[in-house]
PDB file of C-alpha atoms and ligand atoms in Angstrom:
ATOM      1  CA  UNK T   1      -0.205  -0.091  -0.251  1.00 41.00           C
ATOM      2  CA  UNK T   2       1.724   3.291  -0.672  1.00 59.00           C
ATOM      3  CA  UNK T   3       1.279   6.034   1.512  1.00 59.00           C
ATOM      4  CA  UNK T   4      -0.490   8.728  -0.256  1.00 67.00           C
ATOM      5  CA  UNK T   5      -2.728   6.273  -1.242  1.00 62.00           C
ATOM      6  CA  UNK T   6      -3.999   6.157   2.051  1.00 76.00           C
ATOM      7  CA  UNK T   7      -3.193   8.901   4.727  1.00 79.00           C
ATOM      8  CA  UNK T   8      -4.060   6.174   7.301  1.00 88.00           C
ATOM      9  CA  UNK T   9      -1.279   3.606   6.560  1.00 88.00           C
ATOM     10  CA  UNK T  10       1.131   7.240   6.494  1.00 86.00           C
ATOM     11  CA  UNK T  11       0.307   7.805  10.309  1.00 88.00           C
ATOM     12  CA  UNK T  12       0.072   4.329  11.054  1.00 92.00           C
ATOM     13  CA  UNK T  13       3.628   4.114   9.904  1.00 93.00           C
ATOM     14  CA  UNK T  14       4.873   7.056  11.661  1.00 92.00           C
ATOM     15  CA  UNK T  15       3.627   5.595  15.236  1.00 93.00           C
ATOM     16  CA  UNK T  16       6.213   2.909  14.513  1.00 94.00           C
ATOM     17  CA  UNK T  17       8.895   4.534  13.307  1.00 94.00           C
ATOM     18  CA  UNK T  18       9.278   3.111  10.274  1.00 95.00           C
ATOM     19  CA  UNK T  19       8.308   6.138   8.515  1.00 94.00           C
ATOM     20  CA  UNK T  20      10.617   9.100   9.116  1.00 94.00           C
ATOM     21  CA  UNK T  21      11.799  12.443   7.917  1.00 93.00           C
ATOM     22  CA  UNK T  22      14.869  13.763   8.366  1.00 94.00           C
ATOM     23  CA  UNK T  23      15.935  17.590   8.068  1.00 93.00           C
ATOM     24  CA  UNK T  24      18.881  18.826   5.502  1.00 91.00           C
ATOM     25  CA  UNK T  25      21.812  18.284   8.633  1.00 93.00           C
ATOM     26  CA  UNK T  26      20.297  14.668   8.516  1.00 94.00           C
ATOM     27  CA  UNK T  27      18.508  15.288  11.946  1.00 93.00           C
ATOM     28  CA  UNK T  28      15.709  12.992  12.865  1.00 94.00           C
ATOM     29  CA  UNK T  29      12.572  15.149  13.148  1.00 91.00           C
ATOM     30  CA  UNK T  30      10.437  14.786  15.808  1.00 84.00           C
ATOM     31  CA  UNK T  31       6.695  13.349  14.530  1.00 79.00           C
ATOM     32  CA  UNK T  32       5.217  15.468  17.187  1.00 76.00           C
ATOM     33  CA  UNK T  33       6.221  18.555  15.623  1.00 71.00           C
ATOM     34  CA  UNK T  34       3.401  19.788  13.071  1.00 60.00           C
ATOM     35  CA  UNK T  35       4.041  20.833  10.204  1.00 61.00           C
ATOM     36  CA  UNK T  36       7.703  18.953  10.074  1.00 60.00           C
ATOM     37  CA  UNK T  37       9.649  22.109  10.233  1.00 69.00           C
ATOM     38  CA  UNK T  38      12.885  21.922   7.564  1.00 78.00           C
ATOM     39  CA  UNK T  39      11.695  18.103   7.177  1.00 80.00           C
ATOM     40  CA  UNK T  40      14.259  17.342   3.511  1.00 88.00           C
ATOM     41  CA  UNK T  41      13.949  13.472   2.985  1.00 94.00           C
ATOM     42  CA  UNK T  42      11.241  11.192   4.116  1.00 93.00           C
ATOM     43  CA  UNK T  43      12.233   7.380   4.561  1.00 95.00           C
ATOM     44  CA  UNK T  44      10.660   4.665   5.128  1.00 95.00           C
ATOM     45  CA  UNK T  45      13.202   1.461   6.922  1.00 96.00           C
ATOM     46  CA  UNK T  46      14.387  -0.507   8.198  1.00 97.00           C
ATOM     47  CA  UNK T  47      13.508  -3.435   5.954  1.00 97.00           C
ATOM     48  CA  UNK T  48      15.400  -6.396   5.974  1.00 96.00           C
ATOM     49  CA  UNK T  49      16.414  -7.741   3.141  1.00 95.00           C
ATOM     50  CA  UNK T  50      18.753 -10.815   2.688  1.00 95.00           C
ATOM     51  CA  UNK T  51      21.190 -10.630  -0.488  1.00 94.00           C
ATOM     52  CA  UNK T  52      22.342 -13.543  -1.921  1.00 92.00           C
ATOM     53  CA  UNK T  53      25.955 -11.918  -2.752  1.00 90.00           C
ATOM     54  CA  UNK T  54      28.332 -14.144  -4.705  1.00 88.00           C
ATOM     55  CA  UNK T  55      27.456 -17.415  -2.572  1.00 90.00           C
ATOM     56  CA  UNK T  56      27.169 -15.949   0.843  1.00 90.00           C
ATOM     57  CA  UNK T  57      23.989 -14.303   2.282  1.00 92.00           C
ATOM     58  CA  UNK T  58      23.964 -11.635   3.684  1.00 92.00           C
ATOM     59  CA  UNK T  59      21.324  -9.129   5.303  1.00 94.00           C
ATOM     60  CA  UNK T  60      20.768  -5.966   5.286  1.00 96.00           C
ATOM     61  CA  UNK T  61      17.954  -3.561   6.499  1.00 97.00           C
ATOM     62  CA  UNK T  62      16.739  -1.528   3.545  1.00 98.00           C
ATOM     63  CA  UNK T  63      15.981   1.889   3.880  1.00 98.00           C
ATOM     64  CA  UNK T  64      13.872   3.581   0.855  1.00 96.00           C
ATOM     65  CA  UNK T  65      14.198   7.584   0.863  1.00 96.00           C
ATOM     66  CA  UNK T  66      12.636  10.291  -1.370  1.00 93.00           C
ATOM     67  CA  UNK T  67      13.099  13.604  -1.471  1.00 91.00           C
ATOM     68  CA  UNK T  68      10.075  15.751   0.863  1.00 87.00           C
ATOM     69  CA  UNK T  69       9.508  18.047  -2.026  1.00 84.00           C
ATOM     70  CA  UNK T  70       8.917  15.299  -4.631  1.00 82.00           C
ATOM     71  CA  UNK T  71       6.429  13.134  -2.391  1.00 82.00           C
ATOM     72  CA  UNK T  72       4.473  16.882  -1.854  1.00 81.00           C
ATOM     73  CA  UNK T  73       4.181  17.216  -5.341  1.00 82.00           C
ATOM     74  CA  UNK T  74       2.664  13.628  -5.634  1.00 81.00           C
ATOM     75  CA  UNK T  75       0.674  13.534  -2.401  1.00 80.00           C
ATOM     76  CA  UNK T  76      -0.982  16.196  -4.158  1.00 83.00           C
ATOM     77  CA  UNK T  77      -2.099  14.868  -7.348  1.00 83.00           C
ATOM     78  CA  UNK T  78      -2.810  11.675  -5.408  1.00 81.00           C
ATOM     79  CA  UNK T  79      -5.379  13.986  -3.196  1.00 82.00           C
ATOM     80  CA  UNK T  80      -6.255  15.436  -6.632  1.00 84.00           C
ATOM     81  CA  UNK T  81      -7.086  11.658  -8.325  1.00 83.00           C
ATOM     82  CA  UNK T  82      -9.130  10.091  -5.454  1.00 80.00           C
ATOM     83  CA  UNK T  83     -11.347  12.838  -5.650  1.00 84.00           C
ATOM     84  CA  UNK T  84     -11.642  12.518  -9.057  1.00 85.00           C
ATOM     85  CA  UNK T  85     -12.488   8.915  -8.253  1.00 82.00           C
ATOM     86  CA  UNK T  86      -8.962   8.130 -10.704  1.00 79.00           C
ATOM     87  CA  UNK T  87      -6.912   5.703  -8.231  1.00 74.00           C
ATOM     88  CA  UNK T  88      -6.188   4.104 -11.375  1.00 75.00           C
ATOM     89  CA  UNK T  89      -3.459   7.022 -12.607  1.00 77.00           C
ATOM     90  CA  UNK T  90      -1.512   6.512  -8.728  1.00 74.00           C
ATOM     91  CA  UNK T  91       0.985   3.642 -11.187  1.00 73.00           C
ATOM     92  CA  UNK T  92       1.581   6.699 -13.433  1.00 75.00           C
ATOM     93  CA  UNK T  93       2.801   9.174 -10.983  1.00 73.00           C
ATOM     94  CA  UNK T  94       4.649   6.911  -8.719  1.00 71.00           C
ATOM     95  CA  UNK T  95       6.997   5.896 -11.641  1.00 71.00           C
ATOM     96  CA  UNK T  96       7.830   9.776 -11.456  1.00 73.00           C
ATOM     97  CA  UNK T  97       9.213   9.605  -8.076  1.00 80.00           C
ATOM     98  CA  UNK T  98      13.124   9.380  -7.473  1.00 86.00           C
ATOM     99  CA  UNK T  99      13.509   6.839  -4.387  1.00 93.00           C
ATOM    100  CA  UNK T 100      17.429   6.314  -3.541  1.00 96.00           C
ATOM    101  CA  UNK T 101      18.183   3.693  -1.060  1.00 98.00           C
ATOM    102  CA  UNK T 102      20.280   2.896   1.752  1.00 98.00           C
ATOM    103  CA  UNK T 103      21.820  -0.257   3.039  1.00 98.00           C
ATOM    104  CA  UNK T 104      22.857  -0.674   6.131  1.00 98.00           C
ATOM    105  CA  UNK T 105      25.365  -3.687   6.797  1.00 97.00           C
ATOM    106  CA  UNK T 106      26.096  -4.144  10.683  1.00 96.00           C
ATOM    107  CA  UNK T 107      25.179  -1.170  13.458  1.00 95.00           C
ATOM    108  CA  UNK T 108      25.622   2.041  13.021  1.00 95.00           C
ATOM    109  CA  UNK T 109      26.229   2.630  17.071  1.00 94.00           C
ATOM    110  CA  UNK T 110      29.167   0.804  17.118  1.00 94.00           C
ATOM    111  CA  UNK T 111      30.434   2.552  13.928  1.00 95.00           C
ATOM    112  CA  UNK T 112      33.804   5.030  14.176  1.00 93.00           C
ATOM    113  CA  UNK T 113      34.789   4.876  10.250  1.00 95.00           C
ATOM    114  CA  UNK T 114      32.884   2.921   8.583  1.00 97.00           C
ATOM    115  CA  UNK T 115      32.871   2.049   4.685  1.00 98.00           C
ATOM    116  CA  UNK T 116      30.540   3.663   2.886  1.00 98.00           C
ATOM    117  CA  UNK T 117      29.900   3.540  -0.964  1.00 98.00           C
ATOM    118  CA  UNK T 118      27.289   5.686  -3.075  1.00 98.00           C
ATOM    119  CA  UNK T 119      26.577   4.218  -5.875  1.00 98.00           C
ATOM    120  CA  UNK T 120      24.967   5.655  -9.092  1.00 97.00           C
ATOM    121  CA  UNK T 121      21.963   3.790 -10.302  1.00 97.00           C
ATOM    122  CA  UNK T 122      22.936   2.046 -13.486  1.00 97.00           C
ATOM    123  CA  UNK T 123      20.344  -0.105 -15.144  1.00 97.00           C
ATOM    124  CA  UNK T 124      22.653  -1.780 -18.006  1.00 97.00           C
ATOM    125  CA  UNK T 125      25.456  -2.598 -15.262  1.00 96.00           C
ATOM    126  CA  UNK T 126      23.949  -3.209 -12.156  1.00 97.00           C
ATOM    127  CA  UNK T 127      20.772  -5.096 -13.369  1.00 96.00           C
ATOM    128  CA  UNK T 128      21.695  -6.485 -16.648  1.00 96.00           C
ATOM    129  CA  UNK T 129      24.834  -7.399 -15.639  1.00 95.00           C
ATOM    130  CA  UNK T 130      27.136  -5.504 -19.035  1.00 95.00           C
ATOM    131  CA  UNK T 131      30.247  -5.335 -19.665  1.00 94.00           C
ATOM    132  CA  UNK T 132      30.103  -2.033 -21.043  1.00 94.00           C
ATOM    133  CA  UNK T 133      30.787  -0.243 -17.937  1.00 94.00           C
ATOM    134  CA  UNK T 134      31.960  -2.056 -13.952  1.00 94.00           C
ATOM    135  CA  UNK T 135      29.388  -0.868 -12.144  1.00 96.00           C
ATOM    136  CA  UNK T 136      27.374  -4.080 -11.386  1.00 96.00           C
ATOM    137  CA  UNK T 137      30.861  -5.946  -9.897  1.00 96.00           C
ATOM    138  CA  UNK T 138      31.827  -2.657  -8.721  1.00 96.00           C
ATOM    139  CA  UNK T 139      28.305  -2.547  -6.511  1.00 97.00           C
ATOM    140  CA  UNK T 140      28.324  -6.337  -5.985  1.00 96.00           C
ATOM    141  CA  UNK T 141      32.513  -5.688  -4.345  1.00 96.00           C
ATOM    142  CA  UNK T 142      31.998  -2.955  -2.258  1.00 97.00           C
ATOM    143  CA  UNK T 143      28.779  -4.472  -0.049  1.00 97.00           C
ATOM    144  CA  UNK T 144      31.083  -7.589   0.193  1.00 96.00           C
ATOM    145  CA  UNK T 145      34.017  -5.283   1.547  1.00 97.00           C
ATOM    146  CA  UNK T 146      31.137  -4.091   3.478  1.00 97.00           C
ATOM    147  CA  UNK T 147      30.532  -7.032   4.659  1.00 96.00           C
ATOM    148  CA  UNK T 148      33.311  -8.084   5.440  1.00 95.00           C
ATOM    149  CA  UNK T 149      34.152  -5.101   7.668  1.00 95.00           C
ATOM    150  CA  UNK T 150      34.537  -5.565  11.223  1.00 94.00           C
ATOM    151  CA  UNK T 151      32.139  -2.814  11.776  1.00 94.00           C
ATOM    152  CA  UNK T 152      30.162  -2.755   8.885  1.00 96.00           C
ATOM    153  CA  UNK T 153      28.416   0.439   7.169  1.00 98.00           C
ATOM    154  CA  UNK T 154      26.834   1.508   4.198  1.00 98.00           C
ATOM    155  CA  UNK T 155      25.701   1.437   0.634  1.00 98.00           C
ATOM    156  CA  UNK T 156      23.736   4.670  -1.220  1.00 98.00           C
ATOM    157  CA  UNK T 157      21.755   3.627  -4.209  1.00 98.00           C
ATOM    158  CA  UNK T 158      20.814   6.887  -6.044  1.00 97.00           C
ATOM    159  CA  UNK T 159      17.999   6.339  -8.117  1.00 95.00           C
ATOM    160  CA  UNK T 160      18.226   9.336 -10.236  1.00 91.00           C
ATOM    161  CA  UNK T 161      21.908   9.341 -11.430  1.00 94.00           C
ATOM    162  CA  UNK T 162      21.497   6.795 -14.372  1.00 94.00           C
ATOM    163  CA  UNK T 163      24.213   7.658 -16.849  1.00 94.00           C
ATOM    164  CA  UNK T 164      26.069   9.709 -14.688  1.00 93.00           C
ATOM    165  CA  UNK T 165      22.560  11.549 -14.264  1.00 93.00           C
ATOM    166  CA  UNK T 166      21.561  11.931 -18.101  1.00 93.00           C
ATOM    167  CA  UNK T 167      18.874   9.166 -17.855  1.00 93.00           C
ATOM    168  CA  UNK T 168      18.391   6.178 -19.195  1.00 94.00           C
ATOM    169  CA  UNK T 169      17.375   7.146 -22.505  1.00 94.00           C
ATOM    170  CA  UNK T 170      19.766   9.672 -23.246  1.00 94.00           C
ATOM    171  CA  UNK T 171      22.518   6.845 -22.246  1.00 95.00           C
ATOM    172  CA  UNK T 172      21.207   4.839 -24.366  1.00 96.00           C
ATOM    173  CA  UNK T 173      21.793   7.865 -27.019  1.00 95.00           C
ATOM    174  CA  UNK T 174      25.595   7.701 -25.924  1.00 95.00           C
ATOM    175  CA  UNK T 175      26.047   4.356 -26.588  1.00 96.00           C
ATOM    176  CA  UNK T 176      25.676   4.293 -30.454  1.00 96.00           C
ATOM    177  CA  UNK T 177      27.256   7.814 -30.679  1.00 96.00           C
ATOM    178  CA  UNK T 178      30.267   5.812 -28.612  1.00 94.00           C
ATOM    179  CA  UNK T 179      30.215   2.827 -30.894  1.00 95.00           C
ATOM    180  CA  UNK T 180      30.475   5.407 -33.688  1.00 95.00           C
ATOM    181  CA  UNK T 181      33.762   6.540 -32.530  1.00 94.00           C
ATOM    182  CA  UNK T 182      33.067   8.173 -28.979  1.00 94.00           C
ATOM    183  CA  UNK T 183      33.897   8.271 -25.974  1.00 93.00           C
ATOM    184  CA  UNK T 184      31.845   8.421 -22.648  1.00 92.00           C
ATOM    185  CA  UNK T 185      32.470  12.070 -22.183  1.00 93.00           C
ATOM    186  CA  UNK T 186      32.235  13.107 -26.001  1.00 94.00           C
ATOM    187  CA  UNK T 187      29.215  11.030 -26.395  1.00 94.00           C
ATOM    188  CA  UNK T 188      27.267  13.750 -23.261  1.00 94.00           C
ATOM    189  CA  UNK T 189      28.554  17.063 -25.538  1.00 94.00           C
ATOM    190  CA  UNK T 190      27.526  15.408 -28.560  1.00 94.00           C
ATOM    191  CA  UNK T 191      23.838  15.521 -27.328  1.00 94.00           C
ATOM    192  CA  UNK T 192      24.494  18.656 -25.162  1.00 94.00           C
ATOM    193  CA  UNK T 193      24.449  17.009 -22.178  1.00 94.00           C
ATOM    194  CA  UNK T 194      27.184  17.869 -19.140  1.00 93.00           C
ATOM    195  CA  UNK T 195      30.116  14.823 -18.593  1.00 93.00           C
ATOM    196  CA  UNK T 196      28.596  14.425 -14.693  1.00 92.00           C
ATOM    197  CA  UNK T 197      25.228  15.907 -13.694  1.00 91.00           C
ATOM    198  CA  UNK T 198      25.035  13.562 -11.166  1.00 93.00           C
ATOM    199  CA  UNK T 199      23.880  15.817  -7.724  1.00 93.00           C
ATOM    200  CA  UNK T 200      24.800  14.722  -4.517  1.00 95.00           C
ATOM    201  CA  UNK T 201      23.021  16.975  -1.862  1.00 95.00           C
ATOM    202  CA  UNK T 202      20.625  13.449  -0.628  1.00 95.00           C
ATOM    203  CA  UNK T 203      23.076  11.685  -0.744  1.00 97.00           C
ATOM    204  CA  UNK T 204      25.026  14.459   1.863  1.00 97.00           C
ATOM    205  CA  UNK T 205      21.720  14.607   3.618  1.00 96.00           C
ATOM    206  CA  UNK T 206      21.608  10.527   4.149  1.00 97.00           C
ATOM    207  CA  UNK T 207      25.528  10.642   4.721  1.00 97.00           C
ATOM    208  CA  UNK T 208      24.926  12.518   7.918  1.00 96.00           C
ATOM    209  CA  UNK T 209      21.650  10.431   9.269  1.00 97.00           C
ATOM    210  CA  UNK T 210      23.081   7.714   8.778  1.00 97.00           C
ATOM    211  CA  UNK T 211      26.955   7.666   9.590  1.00 95.00           C
ATOM    212  CA  UNK T 212      25.822  10.545  12.039  1.00 93.00           C
ATOM    213  CA  UNK T 213      28.527  12.972  11.905  1.00 89.00           C
ATOM    214  CA  UNK T 214      31.329  10.365  12.058  1.00 94.00           C
ATOM    215  CA  UNK T 215      34.225  10.285   9.773  1.00 96.00           C
ATOM    216  CA  UNK T 216      33.922   7.673   6.789  1.00 97.00           C
ATOM    217  CA  UNK T 217      36.299   5.477   4.094  1.00 98.00           C
ATOM    218  CA  UNK T 218      34.569   6.192   0.529  1.00 98.00           C
ATOM    219  CA  UNK T 219      34.794   3.460  -1.544  1.00 98.00           C
ATOM    220  CA  UNK T 220      35.337   5.681  -5.386  1.00 97.00           C
ATOM    221  CA  UNK T 221      37.988   5.994  -7.620  1.00 96.00           C
ATOM    222  CA  UNK T 222      36.352   9.468  -8.344  1.00 95.00           C
ATOM    223  CA  UNK T 223      38.370  12.342  -6.082  1.00 94.00           C
ATOM    224  CA  UNK T 224      35.340  14.743  -7.701  1.00 93.00           C
ATOM    225  CA  UNK T 225      32.910  12.702  -5.419  1.00 95.00           C
ATOM    226  CA  UNK T 226      34.732  13.354  -2.536  1.00 96.00           C
ATOM    227  CA  UNK T 227      34.517  16.972  -3.620  1.00 95.00           C
ATOM    228  CA  UNK T 228      31.355  17.121  -4.177  1.00 95.00           C
ATOM    229  CA  UNK T 229      30.866  15.258  -0.982  1.00 96.00           C
ATOM    230  CA  UNK T 230      32.776  17.662   1.425  1.00 96.00           C
ATOM    231  CA  UNK T 231      31.327  20.929   0.005  1.00 96.00           C
ATOM    232  CA  UNK T 232      27.773  19.840   0.489  1.00 96.00           C
ATOM    233  CA  UNK T 233      29.219  19.730   4.177  1.00 95.00           C
ATOM    234  CA  UNK T 234      30.932  15.994   4.665  1.00 95.00           C
ATOM    235  CA  UNK T 235      35.054  16.801   5.599  1.00 87.00           C
ATOM    236  CA  UNK T 236      35.934  13.922   7.463  1.00 93.00           C
ATOM    237  CA  UNK T 237      36.404  11.172   3.933  1.00 97.00           C
ATOM    238  CA  UNK T 238      39.208   9.069   3.424  1.00 97.00           C
ATOM    239  CA  UNK T 239      38.833   7.497  -0.009  1.00 97.00           C
ATOM    240  CA  UNK T 240      39.537   4.079  -0.585  1.00 97.00           C
ATOM    241  CA  UNK T 241      40.084   2.763  -4.404  1.00 96.00           C
ATOM    242  CA  UNK T 242      37.734   0.318  -5.188  1.00 96.00           C
ATOM    243  CA  UNK T 243      38.405  -1.474  -9.000  1.00 92.00           C
ATOM    244  CA  UNK T 244      36.741  -4.207  -9.750  1.00 92.00           C
ATOM    245  CA  UNK T 245      35.194  -5.755 -13.098  1.00 90.00           C
ATOM    246  CA  UNK T 246      37.675  -4.407 -15.528  1.00 90.00           C
ATOM    247  CA  UNK T 247      37.102  -6.705 -19.182  1.00 89.00           C
ATOM    248  CA  UNK T 248      38.197  -5.530 -22.266  1.00 91.00           C
ATOM    249  CA  UNK T 249      34.538  -4.869 -23.331  1.00 90.00           C
ATOM    250  CA  UNK T 250      34.878  -1.533 -20.463  1.00 92.00           C
ATOM    251  CA  UNK T 251      39.098  -0.707 -20.713  1.00 91.00           C
ATOM    252  CA  UNK T 252      38.090   2.354 -22.951  1.00 90.00           C
ATOM    253  CA  UNK T 253      35.637   3.478 -21.107  1.00 90.00           C
ATOM    254  CA  UNK T 254      37.690   3.261 -17.867  1.00 90.00           C
ATOM    255  CA  UNK T 255      40.629   4.886 -19.364  1.00 91.00           C
ATOM    256  CA  UNK T 256      38.512   7.700 -20.947  1.00 91.00           C
ATOM    257  CA  UNK T 257      37.755   8.107 -16.974  1.00 91.00           C
ATOM    258  CA  UNK T 258      40.901   7.493 -16.063  1.00 92.00           C
ATOM    259  CA  UNK T 259      41.836  10.613 -18.020  1.00 91.00           C
ATOM    260  CA  UNK T 260      38.680  13.128 -16.851  1.00 92.00           C
ATOM    261  CA  UNK T 261      40.253  12.548 -13.522  1.00 92.00           C
ATOM    262  CA  UNK T 262      39.402   9.425 -12.012  1.00 92.00           C
ATOM    263  CA  UNK T 263      41.984   7.620  -9.652  1.00 93.00           C
ATOM    264  CA  UNK T 264      43.255   4.273 -11.464  1.00 91.00           C
ATOM    265  CA  UNK T 265      46.807   3.110 -12.312  1.00 89.00           C
ATOM    266  CA  UNK T 266      47.839   1.781 -15.470  1.00 88.00           C
ATOM    267  CA  UNK T 267      47.864  -1.105 -14.281  1.00 88.00           C
ATOM    268  CA  UNK T 268      44.345  -1.352 -13.000  1.00 90.00           C
ATOM    269  CA  UNK T 269      42.714  -1.012 -16.274  1.00 89.00           C
ATOM    270  CA  UNK T 270      45.463  -3.256 -17.464  1.00 84.00           C
ATOM    271  CA  UNK T 271      46.005  -4.465 -21.665  1.00 71.00           C
ATOM    272  CA  UNK T 272      43.681  -5.040 -24.323  1.00 58.00           C
TER     273      UNK T 272
HETATM  274 ZN1   ZN U 301      27.021   1.497 -15.343  1.00 59.86          ZN
END
């Protein structure tokens, strides 16, 4: 049942503490406060999720997170649809809402320098297992590294970050341009799109809440990600190299990323 379809469900989940809001500083908002002042992100969870990762089962706590401005708009439209008895259109509404996920492994109370991965959604790599990029192996290996760490940590899955923020449709076009000889960044420019249009502000708010101001280790080869999160108020980040899933199919793509500024060494990429 969608919380925006039936307001009584929202009240019930709020009373249970499994639907809550955080402000832009990552501070949980008192549900008694009405209207919730400064609420930025609504979160549903924790929801136990048993993940089959390589050959082991990893138990994670899943939190579904949505920006309040987006949710508010959807709720408003849902009210209109309800008034017109047009509930069959709810599905169309819901598909426009970007829901990010946080996967927590271990007990956040015991963390002092947890492992963190902020992972950008990649339908072709994460879901289909495409070897054109290394996203799928990076996501699974990140979860494996977090699981293997004695403290654990978290993975934030940014659903709006498909194709470095340009979306799946434009990404499909860039693949066709790449097959005609352009690299991953040139293809974006040919479409009049930025090299990287990802917005990390929601990730920053979620990290403030889940890491609770503690320093953390960020699994990434991209120093810009550290800079972006730093500019959003997260100072204590140590970058940890995260190279995996390099194949003949994505070596050219990784070389383009290296030229663009990703911290990859020649031996990380290898040669055909
Ligand atoms: Zn990818």
